[in-house]
Short mmCIF file of C-alpha atoms in Angstrom, two decimals:
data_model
loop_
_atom_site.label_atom_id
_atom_site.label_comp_id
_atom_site.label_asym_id
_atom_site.label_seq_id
_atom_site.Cartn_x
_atom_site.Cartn_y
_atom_site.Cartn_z
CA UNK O 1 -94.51 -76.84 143.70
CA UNK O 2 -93.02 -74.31 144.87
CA UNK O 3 -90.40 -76.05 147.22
CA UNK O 4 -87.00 -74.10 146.51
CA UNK O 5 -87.96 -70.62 146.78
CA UNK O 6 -86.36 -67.58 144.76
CA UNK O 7 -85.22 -64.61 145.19
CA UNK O 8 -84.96 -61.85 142.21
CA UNK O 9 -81.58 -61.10 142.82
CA UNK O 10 -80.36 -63.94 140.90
CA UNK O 11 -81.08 -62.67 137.52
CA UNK O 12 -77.71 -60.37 138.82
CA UNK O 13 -76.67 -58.60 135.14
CA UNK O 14 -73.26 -57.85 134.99
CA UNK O 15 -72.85 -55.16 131.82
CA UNK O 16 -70.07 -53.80 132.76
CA UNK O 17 -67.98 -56.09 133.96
CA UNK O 18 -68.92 -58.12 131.00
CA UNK O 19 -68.29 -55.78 128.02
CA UNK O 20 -66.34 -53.10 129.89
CA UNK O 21 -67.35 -49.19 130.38
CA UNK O 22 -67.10 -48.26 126.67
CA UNK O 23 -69.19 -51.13 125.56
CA UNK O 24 -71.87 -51.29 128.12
CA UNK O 25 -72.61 -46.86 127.03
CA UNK O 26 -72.78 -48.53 123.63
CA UNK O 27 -75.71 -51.30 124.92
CA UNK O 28 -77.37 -48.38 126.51
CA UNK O 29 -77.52 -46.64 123.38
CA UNK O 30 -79.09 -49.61 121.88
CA UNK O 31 -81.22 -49.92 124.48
CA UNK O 32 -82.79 -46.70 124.31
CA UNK O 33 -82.94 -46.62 120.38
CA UNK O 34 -85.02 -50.25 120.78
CA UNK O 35 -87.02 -48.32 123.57
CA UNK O 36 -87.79 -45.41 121.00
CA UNK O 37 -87.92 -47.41 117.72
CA UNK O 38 -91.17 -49.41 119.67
CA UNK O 39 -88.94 -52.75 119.41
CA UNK O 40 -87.72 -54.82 122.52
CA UNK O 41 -83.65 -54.22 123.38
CA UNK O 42 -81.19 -56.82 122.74
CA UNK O 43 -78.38 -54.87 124.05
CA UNK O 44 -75.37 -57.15 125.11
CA UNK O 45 -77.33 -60.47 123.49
CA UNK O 46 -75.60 -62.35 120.57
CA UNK O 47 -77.42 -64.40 116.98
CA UNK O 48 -75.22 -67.00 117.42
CA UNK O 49 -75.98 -68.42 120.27
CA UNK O 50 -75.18 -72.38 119.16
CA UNK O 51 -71.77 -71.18 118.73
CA UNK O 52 -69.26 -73.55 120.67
CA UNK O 53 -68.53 -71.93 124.21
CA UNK O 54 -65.30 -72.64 125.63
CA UNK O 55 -63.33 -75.55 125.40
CA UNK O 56 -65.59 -78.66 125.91
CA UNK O 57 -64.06 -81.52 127.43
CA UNK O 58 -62.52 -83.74 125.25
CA UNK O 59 -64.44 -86.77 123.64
CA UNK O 60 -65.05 -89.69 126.58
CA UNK O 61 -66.99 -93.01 126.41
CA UNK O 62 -69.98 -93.48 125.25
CA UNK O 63 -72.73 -91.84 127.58
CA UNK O 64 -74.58 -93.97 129.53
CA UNK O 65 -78.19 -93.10 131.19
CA UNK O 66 -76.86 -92.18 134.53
CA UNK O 67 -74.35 -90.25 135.84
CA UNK O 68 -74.68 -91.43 139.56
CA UNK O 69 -75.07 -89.16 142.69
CA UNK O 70 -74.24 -85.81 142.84
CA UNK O 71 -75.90 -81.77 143.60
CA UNK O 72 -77.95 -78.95 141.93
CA UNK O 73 -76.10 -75.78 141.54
CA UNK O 74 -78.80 -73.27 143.25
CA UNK O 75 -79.31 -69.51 142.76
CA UNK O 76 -75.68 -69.27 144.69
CA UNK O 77 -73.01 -71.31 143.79
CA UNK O 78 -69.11 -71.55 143.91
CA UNK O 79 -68.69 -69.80 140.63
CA UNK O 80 -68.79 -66.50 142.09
CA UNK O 81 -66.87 -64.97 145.01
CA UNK O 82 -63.69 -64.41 146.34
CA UNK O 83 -61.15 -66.23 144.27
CA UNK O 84 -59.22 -68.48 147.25
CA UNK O 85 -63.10 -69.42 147.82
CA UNK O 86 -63.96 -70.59 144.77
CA UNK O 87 -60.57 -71.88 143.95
CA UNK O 88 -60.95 -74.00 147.27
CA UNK O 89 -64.22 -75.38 145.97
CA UNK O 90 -63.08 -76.09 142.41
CA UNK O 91 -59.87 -77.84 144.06
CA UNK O 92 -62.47 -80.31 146.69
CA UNK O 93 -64.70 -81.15 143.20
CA UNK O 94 -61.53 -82.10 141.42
CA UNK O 95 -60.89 -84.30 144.07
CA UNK O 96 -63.90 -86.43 143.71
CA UNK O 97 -63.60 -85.77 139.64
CA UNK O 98 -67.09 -86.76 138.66
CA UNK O 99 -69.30 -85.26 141.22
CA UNK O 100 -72.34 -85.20 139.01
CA UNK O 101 -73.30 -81.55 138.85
CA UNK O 102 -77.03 -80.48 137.41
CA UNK O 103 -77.66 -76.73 136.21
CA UNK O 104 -81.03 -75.05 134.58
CA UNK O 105 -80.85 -72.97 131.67
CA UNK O 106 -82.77 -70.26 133.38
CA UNK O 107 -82.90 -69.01 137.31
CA UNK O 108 -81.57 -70.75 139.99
CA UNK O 109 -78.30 -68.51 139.17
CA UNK O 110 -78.93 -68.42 135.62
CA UNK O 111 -80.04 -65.06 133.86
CA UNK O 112 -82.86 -65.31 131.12
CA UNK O 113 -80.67 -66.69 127.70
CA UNK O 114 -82.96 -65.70 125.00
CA UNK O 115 -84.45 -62.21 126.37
CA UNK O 116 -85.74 -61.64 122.45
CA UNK O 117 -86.33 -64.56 120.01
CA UNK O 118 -82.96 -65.32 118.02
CA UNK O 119 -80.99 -62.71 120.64
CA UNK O 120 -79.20 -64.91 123.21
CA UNK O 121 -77.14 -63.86 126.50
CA UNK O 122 -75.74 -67.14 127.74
CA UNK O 123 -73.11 -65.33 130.04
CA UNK O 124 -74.06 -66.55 133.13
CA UNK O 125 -74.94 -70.06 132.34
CA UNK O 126 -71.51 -69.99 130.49
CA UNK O 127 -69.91 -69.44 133.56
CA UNK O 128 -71.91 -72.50 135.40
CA UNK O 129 -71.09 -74.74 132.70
CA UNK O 130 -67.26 -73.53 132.76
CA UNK O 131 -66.98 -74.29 136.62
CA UNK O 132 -68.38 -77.65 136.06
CA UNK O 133 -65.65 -78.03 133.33
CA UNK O 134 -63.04 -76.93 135.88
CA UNK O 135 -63.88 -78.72 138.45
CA UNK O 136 -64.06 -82.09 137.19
CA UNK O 137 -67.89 -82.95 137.06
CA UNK O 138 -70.05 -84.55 135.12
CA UNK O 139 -72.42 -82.17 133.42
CA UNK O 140 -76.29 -82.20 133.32
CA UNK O 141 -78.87 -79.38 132.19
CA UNK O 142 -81.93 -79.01 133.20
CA UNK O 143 -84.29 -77.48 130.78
CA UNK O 144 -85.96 -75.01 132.63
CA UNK O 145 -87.46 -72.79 132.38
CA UNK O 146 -88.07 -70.78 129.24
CA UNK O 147 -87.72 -67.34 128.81
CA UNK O 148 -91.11 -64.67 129.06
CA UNK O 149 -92.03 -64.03 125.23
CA UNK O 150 -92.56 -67.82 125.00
CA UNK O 151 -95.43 -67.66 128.16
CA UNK O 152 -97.39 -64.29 127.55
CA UNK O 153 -94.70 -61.89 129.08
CA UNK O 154 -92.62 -59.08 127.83
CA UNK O 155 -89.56 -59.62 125.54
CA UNK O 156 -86.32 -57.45 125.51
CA UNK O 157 -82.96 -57.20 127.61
CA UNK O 158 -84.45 -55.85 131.13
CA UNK O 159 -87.70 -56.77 130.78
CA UNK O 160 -87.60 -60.44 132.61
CA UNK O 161 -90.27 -60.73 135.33
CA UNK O 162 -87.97 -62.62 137.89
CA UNK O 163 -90.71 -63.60 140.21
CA UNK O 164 -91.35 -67.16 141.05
CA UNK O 165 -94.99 -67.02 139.58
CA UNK O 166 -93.64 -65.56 136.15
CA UNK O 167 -90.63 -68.14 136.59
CA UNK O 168 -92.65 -71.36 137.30
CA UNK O 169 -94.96 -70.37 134.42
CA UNK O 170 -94.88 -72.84 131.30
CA UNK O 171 -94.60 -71.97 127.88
CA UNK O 172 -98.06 -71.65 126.16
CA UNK O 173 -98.42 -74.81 123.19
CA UNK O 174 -98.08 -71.79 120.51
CA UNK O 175 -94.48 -71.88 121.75
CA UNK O 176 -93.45 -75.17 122.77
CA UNK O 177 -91.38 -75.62 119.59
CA UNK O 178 -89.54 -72.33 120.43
CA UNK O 179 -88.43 -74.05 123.63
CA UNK O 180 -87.25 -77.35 121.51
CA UNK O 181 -85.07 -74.57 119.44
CA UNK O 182 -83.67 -73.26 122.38
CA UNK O 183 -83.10 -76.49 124.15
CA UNK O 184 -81.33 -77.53 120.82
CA UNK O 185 -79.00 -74.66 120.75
CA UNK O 186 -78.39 -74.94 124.30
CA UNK O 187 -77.17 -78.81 123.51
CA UNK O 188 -75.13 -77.07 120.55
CA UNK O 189 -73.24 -74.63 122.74
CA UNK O 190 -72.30 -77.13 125.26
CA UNK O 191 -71.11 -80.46 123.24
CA UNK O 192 -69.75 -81.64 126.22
CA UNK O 193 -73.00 -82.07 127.94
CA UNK O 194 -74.64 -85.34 127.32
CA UNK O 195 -77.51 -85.30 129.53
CA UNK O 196 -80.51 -83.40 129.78
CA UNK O 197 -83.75 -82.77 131.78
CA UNK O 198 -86.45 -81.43 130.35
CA UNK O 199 -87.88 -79.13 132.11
CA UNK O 200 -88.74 -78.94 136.36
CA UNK O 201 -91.75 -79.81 138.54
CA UNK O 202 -94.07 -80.02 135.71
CA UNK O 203 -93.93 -76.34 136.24
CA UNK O 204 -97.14 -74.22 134.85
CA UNK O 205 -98.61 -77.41 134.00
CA UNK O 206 -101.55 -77.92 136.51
CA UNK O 207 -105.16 -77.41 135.18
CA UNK O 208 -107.23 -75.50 137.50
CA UNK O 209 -110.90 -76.60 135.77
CA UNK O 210 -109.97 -80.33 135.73
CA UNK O 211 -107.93 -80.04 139.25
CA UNK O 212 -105.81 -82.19 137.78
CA UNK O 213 -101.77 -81.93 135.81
CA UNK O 214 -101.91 -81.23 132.42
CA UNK O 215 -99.77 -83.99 131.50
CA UNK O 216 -100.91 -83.65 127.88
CA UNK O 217 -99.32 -80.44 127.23
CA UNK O 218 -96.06 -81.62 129.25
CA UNK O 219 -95.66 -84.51 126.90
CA UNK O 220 -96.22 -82.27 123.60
CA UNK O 221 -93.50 -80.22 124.86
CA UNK O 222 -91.31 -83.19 126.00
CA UNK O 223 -91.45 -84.79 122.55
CA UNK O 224 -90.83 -81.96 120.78
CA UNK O 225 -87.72 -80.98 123.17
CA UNK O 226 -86.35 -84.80 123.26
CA UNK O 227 -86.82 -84.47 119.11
CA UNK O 228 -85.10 -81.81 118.80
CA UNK O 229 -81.99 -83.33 121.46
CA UNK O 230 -81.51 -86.52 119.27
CA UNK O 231 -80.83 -84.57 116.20
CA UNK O 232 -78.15 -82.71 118.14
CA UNK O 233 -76.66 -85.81 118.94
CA UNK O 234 -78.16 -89.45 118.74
CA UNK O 235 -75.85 -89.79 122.05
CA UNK O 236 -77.62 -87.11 123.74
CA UNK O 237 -79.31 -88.54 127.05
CA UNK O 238 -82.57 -86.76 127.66
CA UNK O 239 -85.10 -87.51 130.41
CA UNK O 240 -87.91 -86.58 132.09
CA UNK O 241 -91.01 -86.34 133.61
CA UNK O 242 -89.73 -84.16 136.50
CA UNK O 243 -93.03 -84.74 138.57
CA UNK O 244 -93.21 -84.07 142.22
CA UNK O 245 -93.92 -87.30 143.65
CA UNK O 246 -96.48 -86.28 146.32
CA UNK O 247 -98.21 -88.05 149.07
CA UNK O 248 -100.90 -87.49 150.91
CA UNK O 249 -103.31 -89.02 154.26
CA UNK O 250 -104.03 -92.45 153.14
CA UNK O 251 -107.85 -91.07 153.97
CA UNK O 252 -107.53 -87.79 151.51
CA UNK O 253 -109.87 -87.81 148.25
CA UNK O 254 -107.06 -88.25 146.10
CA UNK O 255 -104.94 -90.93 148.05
CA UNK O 256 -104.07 -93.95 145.37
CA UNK O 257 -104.90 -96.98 146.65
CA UNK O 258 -102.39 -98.90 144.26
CA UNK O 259 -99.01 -97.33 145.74
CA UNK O 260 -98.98 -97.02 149.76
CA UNK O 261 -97.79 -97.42 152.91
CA UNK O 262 -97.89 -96.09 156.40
CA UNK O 263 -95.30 -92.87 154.97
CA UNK O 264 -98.39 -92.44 153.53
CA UNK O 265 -100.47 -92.76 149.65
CA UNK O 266 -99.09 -91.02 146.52
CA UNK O 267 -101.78 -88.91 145.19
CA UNK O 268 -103.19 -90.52 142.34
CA UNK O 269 -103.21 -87.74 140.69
CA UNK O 270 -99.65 -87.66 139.91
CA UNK O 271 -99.30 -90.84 139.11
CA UNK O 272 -102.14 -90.34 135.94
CA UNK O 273 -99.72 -88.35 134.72
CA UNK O 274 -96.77 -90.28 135.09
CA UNK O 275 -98.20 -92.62 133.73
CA UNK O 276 -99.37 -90.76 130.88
CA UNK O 277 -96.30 -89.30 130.12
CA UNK O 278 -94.48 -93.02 129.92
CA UNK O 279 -97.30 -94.54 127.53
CA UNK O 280 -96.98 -91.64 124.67
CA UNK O 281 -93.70 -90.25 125.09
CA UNK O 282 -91.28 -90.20 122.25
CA UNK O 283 -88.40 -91.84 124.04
CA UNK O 284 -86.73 -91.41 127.13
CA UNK O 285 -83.19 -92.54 128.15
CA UNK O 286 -83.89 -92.40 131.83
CA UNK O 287 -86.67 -92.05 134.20
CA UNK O 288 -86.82 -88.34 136.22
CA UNK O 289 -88.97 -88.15 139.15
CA UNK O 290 -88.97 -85.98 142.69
CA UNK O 291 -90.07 -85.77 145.96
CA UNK O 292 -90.29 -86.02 149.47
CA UNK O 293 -90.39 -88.36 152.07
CA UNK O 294 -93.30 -86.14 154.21
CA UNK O 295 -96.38 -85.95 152.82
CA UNK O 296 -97.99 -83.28 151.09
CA UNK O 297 -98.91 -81.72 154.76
CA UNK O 298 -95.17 -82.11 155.90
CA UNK O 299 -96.38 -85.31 157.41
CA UNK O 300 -93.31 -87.72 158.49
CA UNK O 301 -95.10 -90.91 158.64
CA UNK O 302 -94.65 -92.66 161.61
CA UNK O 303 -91.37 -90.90 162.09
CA UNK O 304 -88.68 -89.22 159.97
CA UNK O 305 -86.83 -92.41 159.61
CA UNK O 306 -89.30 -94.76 158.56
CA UNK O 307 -91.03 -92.37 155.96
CA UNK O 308 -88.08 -92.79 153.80
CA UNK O 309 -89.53 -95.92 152.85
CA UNK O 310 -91.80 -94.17 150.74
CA UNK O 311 -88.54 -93.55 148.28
CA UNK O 312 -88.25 -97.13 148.26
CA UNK O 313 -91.39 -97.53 147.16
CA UNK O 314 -91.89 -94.87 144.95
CA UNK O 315 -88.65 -95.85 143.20
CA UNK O 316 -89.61 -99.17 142.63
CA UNK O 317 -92.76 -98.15 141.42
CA UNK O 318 -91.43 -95.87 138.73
CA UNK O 319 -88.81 -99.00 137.39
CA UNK O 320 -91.57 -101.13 136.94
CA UNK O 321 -93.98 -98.73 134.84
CA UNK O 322 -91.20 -97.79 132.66
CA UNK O 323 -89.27 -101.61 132.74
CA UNK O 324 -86.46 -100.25 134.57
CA UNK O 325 -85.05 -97.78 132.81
CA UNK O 326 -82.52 -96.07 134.68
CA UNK O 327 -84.16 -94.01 137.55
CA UNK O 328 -82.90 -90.19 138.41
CA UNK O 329 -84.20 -88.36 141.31
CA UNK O 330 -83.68 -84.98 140.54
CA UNK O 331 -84.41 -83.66 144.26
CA UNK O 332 -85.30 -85.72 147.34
CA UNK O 333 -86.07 -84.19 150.82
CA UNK O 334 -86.50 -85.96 154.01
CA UNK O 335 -86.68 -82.46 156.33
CA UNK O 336 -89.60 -80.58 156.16
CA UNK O 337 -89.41 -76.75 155.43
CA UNK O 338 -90.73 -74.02 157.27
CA UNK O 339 -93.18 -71.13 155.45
CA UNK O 340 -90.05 -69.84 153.28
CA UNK O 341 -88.57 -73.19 152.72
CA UNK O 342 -85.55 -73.13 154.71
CA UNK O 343 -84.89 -76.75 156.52
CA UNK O 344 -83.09 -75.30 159.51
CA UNK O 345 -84.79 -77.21 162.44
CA UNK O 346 -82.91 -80.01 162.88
CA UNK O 347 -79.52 -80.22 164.33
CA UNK O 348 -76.58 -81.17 161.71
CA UNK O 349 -75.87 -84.86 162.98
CA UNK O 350 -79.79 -85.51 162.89
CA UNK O 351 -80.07 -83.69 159.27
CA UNK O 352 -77.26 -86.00 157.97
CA UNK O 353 -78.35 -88.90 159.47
CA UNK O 354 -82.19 -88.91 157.83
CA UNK O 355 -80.13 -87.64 154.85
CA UNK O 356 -77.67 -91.03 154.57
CA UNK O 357 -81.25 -92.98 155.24
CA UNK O 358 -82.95 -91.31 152.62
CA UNK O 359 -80.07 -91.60 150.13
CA UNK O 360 -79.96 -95.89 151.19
CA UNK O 361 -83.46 -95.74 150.08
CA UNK O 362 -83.81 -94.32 146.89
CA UNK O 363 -80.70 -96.97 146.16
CA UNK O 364 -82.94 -100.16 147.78
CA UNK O 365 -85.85 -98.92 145.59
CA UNK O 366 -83.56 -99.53 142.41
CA UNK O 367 -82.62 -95.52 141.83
CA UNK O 368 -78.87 -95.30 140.90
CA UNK O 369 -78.85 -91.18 140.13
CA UNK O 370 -79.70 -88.36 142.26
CA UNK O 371 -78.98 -84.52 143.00
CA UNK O 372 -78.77 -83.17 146.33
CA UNK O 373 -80.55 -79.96 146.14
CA UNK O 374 -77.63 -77.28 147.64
CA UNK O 375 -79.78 -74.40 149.54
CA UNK O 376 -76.19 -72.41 149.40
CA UNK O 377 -76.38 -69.00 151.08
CA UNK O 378 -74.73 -65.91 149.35
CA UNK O 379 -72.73 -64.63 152.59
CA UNK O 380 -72.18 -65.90 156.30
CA UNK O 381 -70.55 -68.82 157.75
CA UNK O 382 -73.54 -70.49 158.98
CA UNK O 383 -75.19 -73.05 156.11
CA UNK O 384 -77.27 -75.58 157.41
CA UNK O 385 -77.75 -78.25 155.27
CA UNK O 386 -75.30 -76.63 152.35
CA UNK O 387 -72.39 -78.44 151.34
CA UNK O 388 -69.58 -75.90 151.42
CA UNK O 389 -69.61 -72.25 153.06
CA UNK O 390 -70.61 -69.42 150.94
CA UNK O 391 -67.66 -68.48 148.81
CA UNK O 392 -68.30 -64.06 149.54
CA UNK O 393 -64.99 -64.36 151.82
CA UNK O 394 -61.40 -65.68 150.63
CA UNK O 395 -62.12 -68.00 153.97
CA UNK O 396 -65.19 -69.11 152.49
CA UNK O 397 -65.75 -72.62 150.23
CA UNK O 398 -64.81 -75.07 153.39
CA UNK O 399 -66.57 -78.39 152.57
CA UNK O 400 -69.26 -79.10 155.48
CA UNK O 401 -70.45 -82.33 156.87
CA UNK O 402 -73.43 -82.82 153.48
CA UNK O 403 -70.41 -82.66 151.11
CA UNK O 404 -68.61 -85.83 152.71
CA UNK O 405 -72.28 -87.09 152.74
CA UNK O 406 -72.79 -86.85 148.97
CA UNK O 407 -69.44 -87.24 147.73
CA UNK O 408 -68.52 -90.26 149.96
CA UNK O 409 -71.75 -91.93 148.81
CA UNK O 410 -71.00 -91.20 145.15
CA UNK O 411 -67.81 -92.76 144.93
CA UNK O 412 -68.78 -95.86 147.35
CA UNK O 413 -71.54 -96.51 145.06
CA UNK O 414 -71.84 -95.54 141.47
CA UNK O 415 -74.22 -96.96 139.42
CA UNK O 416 -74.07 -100.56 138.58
CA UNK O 417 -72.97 -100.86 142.37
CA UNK O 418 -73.61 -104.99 142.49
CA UNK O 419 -74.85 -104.63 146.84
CA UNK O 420 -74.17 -107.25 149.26
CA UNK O 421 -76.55 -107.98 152.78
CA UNK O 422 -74.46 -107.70 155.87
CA UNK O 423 -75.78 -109.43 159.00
CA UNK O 424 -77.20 -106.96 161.77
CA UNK O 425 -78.10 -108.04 165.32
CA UNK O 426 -81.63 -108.81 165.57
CA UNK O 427 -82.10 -106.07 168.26
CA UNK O 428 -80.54 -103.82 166.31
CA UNK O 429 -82.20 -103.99 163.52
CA UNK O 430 -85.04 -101.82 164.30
CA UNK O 431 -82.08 -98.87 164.91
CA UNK O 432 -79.50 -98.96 162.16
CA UNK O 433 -80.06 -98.92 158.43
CA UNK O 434 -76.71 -100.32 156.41
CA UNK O 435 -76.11 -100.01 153.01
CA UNK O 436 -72.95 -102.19 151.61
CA UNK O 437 -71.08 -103.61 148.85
CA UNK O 438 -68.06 -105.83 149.23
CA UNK O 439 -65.60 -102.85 150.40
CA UNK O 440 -67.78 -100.96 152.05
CA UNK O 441 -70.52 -100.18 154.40
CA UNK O 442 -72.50 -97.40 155.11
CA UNK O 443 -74.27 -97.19 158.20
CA UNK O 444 -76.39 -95.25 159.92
CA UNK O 445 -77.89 -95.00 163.99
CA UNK O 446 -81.59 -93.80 163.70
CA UNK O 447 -80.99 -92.79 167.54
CA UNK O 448 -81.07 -89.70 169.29
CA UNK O 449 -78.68 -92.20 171.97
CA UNK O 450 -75.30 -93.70 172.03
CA UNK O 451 -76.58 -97.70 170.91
CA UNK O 452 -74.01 -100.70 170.37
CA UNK O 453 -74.53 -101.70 167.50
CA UNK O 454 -73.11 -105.42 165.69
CA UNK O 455 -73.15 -104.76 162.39
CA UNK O 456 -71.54 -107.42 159.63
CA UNK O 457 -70.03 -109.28 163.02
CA UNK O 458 -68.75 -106.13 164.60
CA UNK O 459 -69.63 -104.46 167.62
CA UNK O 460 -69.01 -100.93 168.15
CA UNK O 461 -70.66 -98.17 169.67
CA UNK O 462 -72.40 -95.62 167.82
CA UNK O 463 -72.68 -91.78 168.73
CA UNK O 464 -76.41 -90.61 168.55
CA UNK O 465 -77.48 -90.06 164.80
CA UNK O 466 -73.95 -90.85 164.00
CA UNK O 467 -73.31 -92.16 160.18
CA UNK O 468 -70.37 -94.43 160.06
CA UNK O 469 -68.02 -95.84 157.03
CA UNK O 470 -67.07 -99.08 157.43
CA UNK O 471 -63.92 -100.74 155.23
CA UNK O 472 -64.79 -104.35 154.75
#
């Protein structure tokens, strides 16, 4: 919980530029009357908010359950800044047209779309959903998180509590079927979207008295939400659980003893409700989990490299509770974060080269779908980790060393990749991992050191960390 971090400026209204000067006195007026007529404001929000926004992308092929590899807009993205830098982003998506690309409905550079219930204001996720139209991807929504008359708080235009305790907060059960609604007009606005998350984290959803997830009131809320989805559209693609997958010291109380290894023991815990949530869900047309390779104690068991295993493991877990459905990872970390959850410490080569292993795991475990979380920054030229520069200058939106990670990786292997083995020299085995299908090879030196490596009977020499393409 907790992991990404947030920052209140992301709520960022834009009245004015959005209905112009002589419109946004006329919301203030409306704002004040609601203020002295007792009622919330709905200045600037709209009724019909399942109205058709845009123009959706044409009609495609049937959806399938996965949409392959691909990022998480965060609370700064590339559809906002100088126009050559967001043009320049928009042009490098295009160029790998299908990019998955995975936005919530609410923070992470969303504003709050129903401040009143029935008022919408779907501006700024309108303007996510249109760059993801214009640059080629493949959408997915995340249904999260739900706006603060359906959890206790405050309704009205202005009144959204944008801090990450009010955010992570879950709708209370008297409301869960409000959240369905929404999710359902959401799925209405967007027709072009065929896949959806529901909801993040299993956000809000941990019971204090019983130490334990509340995985009953999750599943209520799933049902209701994935209901709600199919009646939309019997195409519509909705999964879930969303859960952390956390590990923990093999000797802590709440290590499982059915899923370990030496990265580590999942905590049973979350796997109760995992498994709770497969038995009495209503459906599910793919599998959602996500995680870490460190344990819960930023543990990287016995080494960075090696704890990436656990994805393996926890992947192939996951396919055989739910008879392999198609497995997502919505997040995945291999790089611990500091106390504010930056992951600056490592050096760029190292970063991508635990990143590349990581990424081969989560495929070995039987995952074929996954988001890079994008920790984008909002000025600056230095982004470690990010996969373009911030877009505030017209020099800005330069791809960096993550994008030709990701993007590389999603177009050499797309779900229903059929993989190949490739020979590697016994003594270097214990220093490359290699990913490959019959064009291609991925692979990776888990070195700080220049090694030679013979990989697929070639030998060439490998910079340390280095992450090499091979054409086979």
């Amino acid at each position: 919980m907790g992991r990404h971090g947030w920052d209140s400026d992301t709520r960022r209204w834009r009245l004015t530029a959005l209905l112009g000067v002589g419109a946004a006195v006329l919301a203030l007026a409306v704002t004040l009357f609601g203020t002295l007529s007792g009622g919330p404001s709905t200045a600037g929000t709209t009724r019909d908010g399942d109205k058709v926004h845009g123009t959706p992308a044409g009609p495609g092929a049937k959806p399938e359950p996965y949409v392959g590899w691909g990022f998480t807009h965060t609370q700064y993205s590339a559809d906002e800044g100088a126009g050559a830098a967001t043009a320049r982003v928009r042009r490098l998506l295009g160029q790998d047209a299908g990019l998955a690309q995975n936005q919530h409905i609410m923070g992470w550079g969303a504003d709050n779309p129903e401040p009143v219930a029935g008022h919408y204001d779907f501006g700024a996720l309108d303007r996510r959903v249109d760059f993801m139209r214009a640059s080629g991807g493949a959408p997915v929504i995340t249904l999260c998180c739900s706006p603060d008359w359906m959890k206790g708080g405050k309704a009205g235009v202005g009144n959204t509590n944008w801090s990450q305790a009010a955010l992570e907060t879950a709708p209370t059960p008297d409301h869960y079927q409000d959240f369905a609604a929404l999710a359902a007009t959401v799925a209405r606005r967007y027709p072009d979207v065929k896949h959806f998350i529901v909801w993040n984290e299993f956000k809000g959803f941990w019971n204090d008295a019983g130490s334990r997830w509340d995985y009953e009131g999750y599943t209520r809320m799933y049902n209701l939400v994935y209901r709600a989805l199919k009646k939309v559209g019997k195409d519509i693609m909705v999964g879930g659980p969303y859960l952390v997958m956390d590990s923990v010291d093999p000797r802590d109380q709440n290590a499982s003893t059915a899923l370990k290894g030496p990265w580590g023991a999942m905590d049973r815990r979350v796997l109760d409700a995992f498994s709770y949530w497969n038995a009495h869900k209503a459906g599910a047309d793919f599998t959602v989990v996500d995680g870490s390779s460190y344990t819960h104690d930023d543990d990287l068991l016995p080494d960075e490299f090696a704890a990436t295993d656990k994805l393996t493991a926890v992947s192939e877990w996951v396919r055989r509770q739910t008879h392999d459905l198609p497995l997502w990872w919505a997040e995945y970390y291999v790089e611990p974060g500091d106390g504010n959850g930056n992951r600056t410490g490592w050096s760029e080569p190292h970063r991508l080269a635990v990143q590349a292993t990581g990424m081969i795991s989560m495929v070995r475990g039987g995952a074929d779908s996954g988001f890079y979380w994008n920790p984008e920054d909002r000025r600056g030229t230095d982004c470690p980790g990010c996969l373009w520069t911030p877009t505030d200058s017209a020099s800005g939106g330069t791809p960096l060393p993550m994008y030709d990670l990701v993007s590389r990786f999603a177009k050499a292997f797309p779900p229903k990749t059929a993989y190949q083995n490739v020979s590697v020299a016994a003594d270097d085995a214990p220093n490359v991992r290699v990913l490959a299908t019959a064009r291609t090879a991925l692979v990776v030196n888990t070195l700080d050191r220049t090694i030679s490596a013979q990989v697929d009977g070639k030998r060439f020499d490998m910079r340390p960390y280095e992450v090499r393409w091979l054409d086979r």
